[in-house]
PDB file of C-alpha atoms in Angstrom:
ATOM      1  CA  MET L 281      10.931  15.273 -13.996  1.00  0.00           C
ATOM      2  CA  SER L 282      12.355  18.720 -13.891  1.00  0.00           C
ATOM      3  CA  CYS L 283      11.547  22.002 -11.197  1.00  0.00           C
ATOM      4  CA  SER L 284       9.360  23.347 -14.052  1.00  0.00           C
ATOM      5  CA  GLY L 285       7.659  20.043 -15.071  1.00  0.00           C
ATOM      6  CA  GLU L 286       9.214  19.540 -18.217  1.00  0.00           C
ATOM      7  CA  PHE L 287      10.846  16.395 -19.133  1.00  0.00           C
ATOM      8  CA  VAL L 288      15.317  16.167 -18.237  1.00  0.00           C
ATOM      9  CA  GLU L 289      15.397  12.785 -20.547  1.00  0.00           C
ATOM     10  CA  ARG L 290      18.521  10.831 -19.743  1.00  0.00           C
ATOM     11  CA  ASP L 291      19.750   8.146 -22.482  1.00  0.00           C
ATOM     12  CA  ASP L 292      20.961   5.652 -18.779  1.00  0.00           C
ATOM     13  CA  ILE L 293      17.486   4.845 -18.363  1.00  0.00           C
ATOM     14  CA  ILE L 294      16.608   1.439 -18.775  1.00  0.00           C
ATOM     15  CA  GLN L 295      14.965   0.521 -22.169  1.00  0.00           C
ATOM     16  CA  ILE L 296      12.521  -1.533 -23.507  1.00  0.00           C
ATOM     17  CA  LYS L 297      14.212  -2.751 -27.034  1.00  0.00           C
ATOM     18  CA  SER L 298      12.904  -0.851 -30.014  1.00  0.00           C
ATOM     19  CA  SER L 299      12.563  -4.300 -31.849  1.00  0.00           C
ATOM     20  CA  ILE L 300       9.973  -5.781 -28.706  1.00  0.00           C
ATOM     21  CA  GLN L 301       8.665  -2.017 -28.603  1.00  0.00           C
ATOM     22  CA  GLN L 302       7.745  -2.494 -32.184  1.00  0.00           C
ATOM     23  CA  GLN L 303       5.441  -6.429 -31.658  1.00  0.00           C
ATOM     24  CA  LEU L 304       4.244  -4.671 -28.201  1.00  0.00           C
ATOM     25  CA  LYS L 305       2.971  -1.230 -29.821  1.00  0.00           C
ATOM     26  CA  LYS L 306       0.982  -4.053 -32.835  1.00  0.00           C
ATOM     27  CA  ALA L 307      -0.550  -5.787 -30.032  1.00  0.00           C
ATOM     28  CA  LYS L 308      -1.628  -2.389 -28.311  1.00  0.00           C
ATOM     29  CA  TYR L 309       0.807  -1.713 -25.472  1.00  0.00           C
ATOM     30  CA  GLY L 310       1.645   1.919 -24.638  1.00  0.00           C
ATOM     31  CA  VAL L 311       5.672   1.881 -24.227  1.00  0.00           C
ATOM     32  CA  ALA L 312       7.565   3.855 -22.216  1.00  0.00           C
ATOM     33  CA  ASP L 313      11.188   3.413 -21.033  1.00  0.00           C
ATOM     34  CA  HIS L 314      10.666  -0.335 -18.833  1.00  0.00           C
ATOM     35  CA  SER L 315       6.925   0.994 -18.633  1.00  0.00           C
ATOM     36  CA  THR L 316       3.632  -0.380 -20.387  1.00  0.00           C
ATOM     37  CA  VAL L 317       0.420   0.326 -19.560  1.00  0.00           C
ATOM     38  CA  GLU L 318      -2.957  -1.064 -21.686  1.00  0.00           C
ATOM     39  CA  LEU L 319      -6.849  -1.302 -22.158  1.00  0.00           C
ATOM     40  CA  CYS L 320      -7.421  -4.388 -20.804  1.00  0.00           C
ATOM     41  CA  HIS L 321     -10.178  -6.645 -22.041  1.00  0.00           C
ATOM     42  CA  TRP L 322     -12.618  -5.368 -19.297  1.00  0.00           C
ATOM     43  CA  THR L 323     -11.786  -1.580 -19.369  1.00  0.00           C
ATOM     44  CA  LYS L 324     -12.618  -1.827 -23.410  1.00  0.00           C
ATOM     45  CA  LYS L 325     -16.495  -3.943 -22.596  1.00  0.00           C
ATOM     46  CA  SER L 326     -17.250  -1.017 -19.781  1.00  0.00           C
ATOM     47  CA  PHE L 327     -16.978   1.848 -22.241  1.00  0.00           C
ATOM     48  CA  LYS L 328     -19.587   0.353 -24.359  1.00  0.00           C
ATOM     49  CA  GLY L 329     -21.123  -0.256 -21.127  1.00  0.00           C
ATOM     50  CA  GLU L 330     -20.692  -4.162 -21.030  1.00  0.00           C
ATOM     51  CA  GLU L 331     -19.361  -6.257 -19.069  1.00  0.00           C
ATOM     52  CA  SER L 332     -17.554  -5.203 -16.034  1.00  0.00           C
ATOM     53  CA  CYS L 333     -14.337  -6.435 -14.233  1.00  0.00           C
ATOM     54  CA  TYR L 334     -14.981  -8.451 -10.541  1.00  0.00           C
ATOM     55  CA  LYS L 335     -12.983  -5.027  -9.137  1.00  0.00           C
ATOM     56  CA  HIS L 336     -16.090  -3.559 -10.493  1.00  0.00           C
ATOM     57  CA  LYS L 337     -18.834  -6.361  -9.108  1.00  0.00           C
ATOM     58  CA  PHE L 338     -16.829  -7.277  -5.644  1.00  0.00           C
ATOM     59  CA  TYR L 339     -15.600  -3.577  -5.600  1.00  0.00           C
ATOM     60  CA  GLY L 340     -17.843  -1.329  -7.009  1.00  0.00           C
ATOM     61  CA  ILE L 341     -14.818   0.618  -8.775  1.00  0.00           C
ATOM     62  CA  SER L 342     -15.471   2.136 -12.300  1.00  0.00           C
ATOM     63  CA  THR L 343     -14.000  -0.378 -14.950  1.00  0.00           C
ATOM     64  CA  HIS L 344     -12.983   1.995 -17.465  1.00  0.00           C
ATOM     65  CA  GLN L 345     -11.568   4.460 -15.110  1.00  0.00           C
ATOM     66  CA  CYS L 346      -8.358   1.517 -14.232  1.00  0.00           C
ATOM     67  CA  MET L 347      -5.910   1.950 -15.653  1.00  0.00           C
ATOM     68  CA  GLU L 348      -3.462  -1.409 -15.453  1.00  0.00           C
ATOM     69  CA  PHE L 349       1.025  -0.738 -16.430  1.00  0.00           C
ATOM     70  CA  SER L 350       3.458  -2.275 -15.444  1.00  0.00           C
ATOM     71  CA  PRO L 351       6.658  -0.779 -13.977  1.00  0.00           C
ATOM     72  CA  ALA L 352       8.931  -3.379 -15.332  1.00  0.00           C
ATOM     73  CA  GLY L 353       6.929  -4.768 -18.371  1.00  0.00           C
ATOM     74  CA  MET L 354       9.671  -6.471 -19.231  1.00  0.00           C
ATOM     75  CA  TYR L 355      11.238  -8.346 -16.662  1.00  0.00           C
ATOM     76  CA  CYS L 356       9.951 -11.518 -14.052  1.00  0.00           C
ATOM     77  CA  GLU L 357      12.008 -14.039 -12.047  1.00  0.00           C
ATOM     78  CA  ASN L 358       8.960 -16.305 -13.870  1.00  0.00           C
ATOM     79  CA  ARG L 359       8.885 -18.103 -17.218  1.00  0.00           C
ATOM     80  CA  CYS L 360       4.880 -19.128 -15.615  1.00  0.00           C
ATOM     81  CA  VAL L 361       2.892 -22.329 -18.194  1.00  0.00           C
ATOM     82  CA  TYR L 362       0.028 -20.463 -17.708  1.00  0.00           C
ATOM     83  CA  CYS L 363       0.841 -16.894 -18.496  1.00  0.00           C
ATOM     84  CA  TRP L 364      -0.374 -15.212 -21.827  1.00  0.00           C
ATOM     85  CA  ARG L 365       1.927 -11.781 -20.884  1.00  0.00           C
ATOM     86  CA  PRO L 366       4.755 -12.239 -24.103  1.00  0.00           C
ATOM     87  CA  MET L 367       7.304 -14.251 -21.452  1.00  0.00           C
ATOM     88  CA  GLU L 368       9.169 -14.677 -24.672  1.00  0.00           C
ATOM     89  CA  PHE L 369      10.738 -10.723 -24.619  1.00  0.00           C
ATOM     90  CA  TYR L 370      11.688 -11.428 -20.801  1.00  0.00           C
ATOM     91  CA  ASP L 371      15.667 -11.338 -20.638  1.00  0.00           C
ATOM     92  CA  SER L 372      16.988  -9.527 -17.729  1.00  0.00           C
ATOM     93  CA  LEU L 373      16.873 -10.333 -13.595  1.00  0.00           C
ATOM     94  CA  GLU L 374      17.739  -6.722 -13.138  1.00  0.00           C
ATOM     95  CA  MET L 375      16.063  -3.552 -11.869  1.00  0.00           C
ATOM     96  CA  ASN L 376      19.120  -1.476 -10.690  1.00  0.00           C
ATOM     97  CA  GLN L 377      17.694   1.691  -9.527  1.00  0.00           C
ATOM     98  CA  GLU L 378      20.847   4.219 -11.320  1.00  0.00           C
ATOM     99  CA  ASN L 379      18.969   3.449 -14.314  1.00  0.00           C
ATOM    100  CA  VAL L 380      15.320   3.232 -14.259  1.00  0.00           C
ATOM    101  CA  ALA L 381      12.514   6.032 -14.574  1.00  0.00           C
ATOM    102  CA  GLU L 382      11.527   7.784 -11.813  1.00  0.00           C
ATOM    103  CA  PRO L 383       7.931   6.887 -10.668  1.00  0.00           C
ATOM    104  CA  GLU L 384       6.239  10.350 -11.908  1.00  0.00           C
ATOM    105  CA  ASP L 385       7.806  10.587 -15.258  1.00  0.00           C
ATOM    106  CA  ILE L 386       6.693   6.999 -15.758  1.00  0.00           C
ATOM    107  CA  VAL L 387       2.960   7.565 -14.726  1.00  0.00           C
ATOM    108  CA  VAL L 388       2.970  11.104 -16.751  1.00  0.00           C
ATOM    109  CA  LYS L 389       3.962   9.129 -19.514  1.00  0.00           C
ATOM    110  CA  LEU L 390       2.425   6.092 -19.654  1.00  0.00           C
ATOM    111  CA  MET L 391      -0.994   7.844 -19.568  1.00  0.00           C
ATOM    112  CA  ALA L 392       0.204  10.255 -21.948  1.00  0.00           C
ATOM    113  CA  GLU L 393       0.502   6.679 -23.709  1.00  0.00           C
ATOM    114  CA  ARG L 394      -2.837   5.010 -22.496  1.00  0.00           C
ATOM    115  CA  GLU L 395      -4.892   8.639 -23.907  1.00  0.00           C
ATOM    116  CA  LYS L 396      -3.499   7.452 -27.513  1.00  0.00           C
ATOM    117  CA  LEU L 397      -4.621   4.057 -26.573  1.00  0.00           C
ATOM    118  CA  ILE L 398      -7.935   5.910 -25.511  1.00  0.00           C
ATOM    119  CA  MET L 399      -8.452   8.063 -28.604  1.00  0.00           C
ATOM    120  CA  GLY L 400      -9.026   4.855 -30.475  1.00  0.00           C
ATOM    121  CA  HIS L 401     -12.145   4.177 -29.383  1.00  0.00           C
ATOM    122  CA  TYR L 402     -14.503   7.389 -29.719  1.00  0.00           C
ATOM    123  CA  GLY L 403     -14.570   6.333 -33.083  1.00  0.00           C
ATOM    124  CA  ASP L 404     -16.508   3.060 -32.221  1.00  0.00           C
ATOM    125  CA  PRO L 405     -19.910   4.329 -32.855  1.00  0.00           C
ATOM    126  CA  LYS L 406     -20.482   1.544 -29.807  1.00  0.00           C
ATOM    127  CA  SER L 407     -18.771   3.378 -27.165  1.00  0.00           C
ATOM    128  CA  ILE L 408     -20.066   6.188 -24.484  1.00  0.00           C
ATOM    129  CA  HIS L 409     -18.110   9.573 -24.874  1.00  0.00           C
ATOM    130  CA  LYS L 410     -19.046  10.114 -21.294  1.00  0.00           C
ATOM    131  CA  LYS L 411     -17.133   7.685 -19.932  1.00  0.00           C
ATOM    132  CA  LEU L 412     -14.339   7.544 -22.695  1.00  0.00           C
ATOM    133  CA  ASP L 413     -13.730  11.179 -21.394  1.00  0.00           C
ATOM    134  CA  GLU L 414     -14.583  10.099 -17.664  1.00  0.00           C
ATOM    135  CA  SER L 415     -11.774   7.312 -18.500  1.00  0.00           C
ATOM    136  CA  LEU L 416      -9.320   9.781 -19.761  1.00  0.00           C
ATOM    137  CA  LEU L 417      -8.573  10.862 -15.105  1.00  0.00           C
ATOM    138  CA  PRO L 418      -7.725   6.857 -13.651  1.00  0.00           C
ATOM    139  CA  ALA L 419      -9.542   6.838 -10.221  1.00  0.00           C
ATOM    140  CA  HIS L 420      -8.273   2.998  -9.843  1.00  0.00           C
ATOM    141  CA  TYR L 421      -4.110   1.749 -11.010  1.00  0.00           C
ATOM    142  CA  ALA L 422      -4.480  -2.402 -10.951  1.00  0.00           C
ATOM    143  CA  ILE L 423      -0.483  -2.397 -11.333  1.00  0.00           C
ATOM    144  CA  SER L 424       0.256  -5.623 -13.069  1.00  0.00           C
ATOM    145  CA  LEU L 425      -0.421  -6.359 -16.907  1.00  0.00           C
ATOM    146  CA  SER L 426       3.320  -7.661 -18.331  1.00  0.00           C
ATOM    147  CA  GLY L 427       6.312  -8.264 -15.799  1.00  0.00           C
ATOM    148  CA  GLU L 428       6.695  -8.569 -12.445  1.00  0.00           C
ATOM    149  CA  PRO L 429       6.205  -4.918 -10.677  1.00  0.00           C
ATOM    150  CA  THR L 430       8.197  -5.622  -7.449  1.00  0.00           C
ATOM    151  CA  MET L 431      10.966  -5.554  -9.859  1.00  0.00           C
ATOM    152  CA  TYR L 432      11.277  -2.712  -9.872  1.00  0.00           C
ATOM    153  CA  PRO L 433      13.243  -0.610  -6.864  1.00  0.00           C
ATOM    154  CA  LYS L 434      11.538   2.681  -6.585  1.00  0.00           C
ATOM    155  CA  LEU L 435       7.984   0.752  -5.985  1.00  0.00           C
ATOM    156  CA  PRO L 436       7.856   2.735  -2.723  1.00  0.00           C
ATOM    157  CA  GLN L 437       7.955   6.183  -4.286  1.00  0.00           C
ATOM    158  CA  LEU L 438       5.754   4.886  -6.951  1.00  0.00           C
ATOM    159  CA  ILE L 439       2.540   3.818  -4.941  1.00  0.00           C
ATOM    160  CA  ARG L 440       2.978   6.803  -2.960  1.00  0.00           C
ATOM    161  CA  TYR L 441       2.801   9.269  -6.112  1.00  0.00           C
ATOM    162  CA  LEU L 442      -0.421   7.489  -6.867  1.00  0.00           C
ATOM    163  CA  LYS L 443      -1.643   7.726  -4.148  1.00  0.00           C
ATOM    164  CA  THR L 444      -0.697  11.741  -3.852  1.00  0.00           C
ATOM    165  CA  LEU L 445      -3.101  12.211  -6.710  1.00  0.00           C
ATOM    166  CA  PRO L 446      -6.441  13.817  -6.154  1.00  0.00           C
ATOM    167  CA  ALA L 447      -8.549  11.687  -8.841  1.00  0.00           C
ATOM    168  CA  THR L 448      -6.698   8.529  -6.637  1.00  0.00           C
ATOM    169  CA  LYS L 449      -9.561   6.126  -4.857  1.00  0.00           C
ATOM    170  CA  SER L 450      -7.597   2.769  -5.270  1.00  0.00           C
ATOM    171  CA  ILE L 451      -4.615   1.079  -6.431  1.00  0.00           C
ATOM    172  CA  PHE L 452      -3.760  -2.769  -6.724  1.00  0.00           C
ATOM    173  CA  LEU L 453      -0.677  -4.605  -6.999  1.00  0.00           C
ATOM    174  CA  VAL L 454      -1.283  -8.191  -8.200  1.00  0.00           C
ATOM    175  CA  THR L 455       2.552  -9.900  -7.223  1.00  0.00           C
ATOM    176  CA  ASN L 456       4.523 -13.648  -7.459  1.00  0.00           C
ATOM    177  CA  GLY L 457       5.771 -12.879  -3.842  1.00  0.00           C
ATOM    178  CA  GLN L 458       9.620 -13.634  -5.180  1.00  0.00           C
ATOM    179  CA  GLU L 459      10.648 -10.082  -4.509  1.00  0.00           C
ATOM    180  CA  PRO L 460      10.012 -10.587   0.148  1.00  0.00           C
ATOM    181  CA  GLN L 461      12.437  -7.280   0.112  1.00  0.00           C
ATOM    182  CA  MET L 462      10.231  -5.569  -1.442  1.00  0.00           C
ATOM    183  CA  LEU L 463       6.844  -6.302   0.080  1.00  0.00           C
ATOM    184  CA  ARG L 464       9.157  -5.434   3.594  1.00  0.00           C
ATOM    185  CA  ARG L 465       9.556  -1.992   2.238  1.00  0.00           C
ATOM    186  CA  LEU L 466       6.530  -1.033   0.552  1.00  0.00           C
ATOM    187  CA  GLN L 467       4.965  -1.784   4.211  1.00  0.00           C
ATOM    188  CA  SER L 468       7.686   0.329   6.511  1.00  0.00           C
ATOM    189  CA  GLU L 469       8.081   2.415   3.539  1.00  0.00           C
ATOM    190  CA  ASP L 470       4.196   3.389   4.108  1.00  0.00           C
ATOM    191  CA  ALA L 471       3.593   2.637   0.808  1.00  0.00           C
ATOM    192  CA  LEU L 472       0.604  -0.310   1.099  1.00  0.00           C
ATOM    193  CA  PRO L 473      -1.733  -0.344  -1.782  1.00  0.00           C
ATOM    194  CA  THR L 474      -5.334  -0.853  -1.863  1.00  0.00           C
ATOM    195  CA  GLN L 475      -5.057  -4.497  -1.860  1.00  0.00           C
ATOM    196  CA  ILE L 476      -1.658  -6.803  -2.794  1.00  0.00           C
ATOM    197  CA  TYR L 477      -2.896  -9.684  -4.639  1.00  0.00           C
ATOM    198  CA  LEU L 478      -0.084 -12.984  -4.078  1.00  0.00           C
ATOM    199  CA  SER L 479      -0.936 -15.214  -6.480  1.00  0.00           C
ATOM    200  CA  THR L 480      -0.201 -18.649  -5.125  1.00  0.00           C
ATOM    201  CA  ASN L 481      -0.449 -21.129  -7.990  1.00  0.00           C
ATOM    202  CA  ALA L 482       1.490 -25.045  -6.541  1.00  0.00           C
ATOM    203  CA  ALA L 483       1.060 -26.658  -2.995  1.00  0.00           C
ATOM    204  CA  ASP L 484       4.180 -28.420  -3.678  1.00  0.00           C
ATOM    205  CA  ARG L 485       8.397 -27.530  -3.961  1.00  0.00           C
ATOM    206  CA  ASP L 486       7.576 -30.194  -7.856  1.00  0.00           C
ATOM    207  CA  SER L 487       4.484 -28.251  -8.655  1.00  0.00           C
ATOM    208  CA  PHE L 488       6.019 -24.776  -8.291  1.00  0.00           C
ATOM    209  CA  MET L 489       8.913 -25.589 -10.037  1.00  0.00           C
ATOM    210  CA  THR L 490       6.555 -27.390 -12.981  1.00  0.00           C
ATOM    211  CA  ILE L 491       4.433 -24.398 -13.316  1.00  0.00           C
ATOM    212  CA  ASN L 492       6.254 -21.163 -12.530  1.00  0.00           C
ATOM    213  CA  LYS L 493       9.583 -22.660 -14.236  1.00  0.00           C
ATOM    214  CA  PRO L 494      11.393 -19.947 -12.541  1.00  0.00           C
ATOM    215  CA  ARG L 495      15.188 -18.516 -13.072  1.00  0.00           C
ATOM    216  CA  TYR L 496      15.622 -17.797  -8.756  1.00  0.00           C
ATOM    217  CA  SER L 497      17.556 -20.857  -6.621  1.00  0.00           C
ATOM    218  CA  ASP L 498      15.701 -19.563  -3.634  1.00  0.00           C
ATOM    219  CA  SER L 499      12.593 -19.537  -5.139  1.00  0.00           C
ATOM    220  CA  TRP L 500      10.354 -21.893  -3.147  1.00  0.00           C
ATOM    221  CA  GLU L 501      12.320 -20.980  -0.335  1.00  0.00           C
TER     222      GLU L 501
END
């Protein structure tokens, strides 16, 4: 984004393939460059005053004001057997820092995509319009969704940017732990989120390899 607040489009930014974008949009994802956003199951239930997710039950967050997104929508080091994400679209293990979108651009573009997804719920007579209105300004961010967010090389800057937004109350990061150097960077660069969720789904190497189907040769280590 330029100093004037306008986007400066670059033709060297990593893009999700157009054919994959079309399939993601059919599945109600919003897409911006290499990033994705979605209204989760619990957010949509919250719009109707129904159930809320565990983060509301445990921490009191407003589910309808939670934005779930990923800055690395189609990038992951594992092919976990239980994953419900669109893994068939994952085709790379590297995000070059010179070719990724800036954190502010990601957030602004994904908020616009998220707003489009929310607009469709105003036509549902079961939706509570006050909640829909409030949801347009996120207060909580779940950096998760699809892909492995710690593969995005500017994640510390992204989290620090989210913290500067006046409405931000919490930031959650979900990771498989395959990028330990990035987790160290979050700490050393004063960019730790409110909470980090580390997926630990295997007790030994054989189980890990069977369940996670990793692409890194040293993934267990």
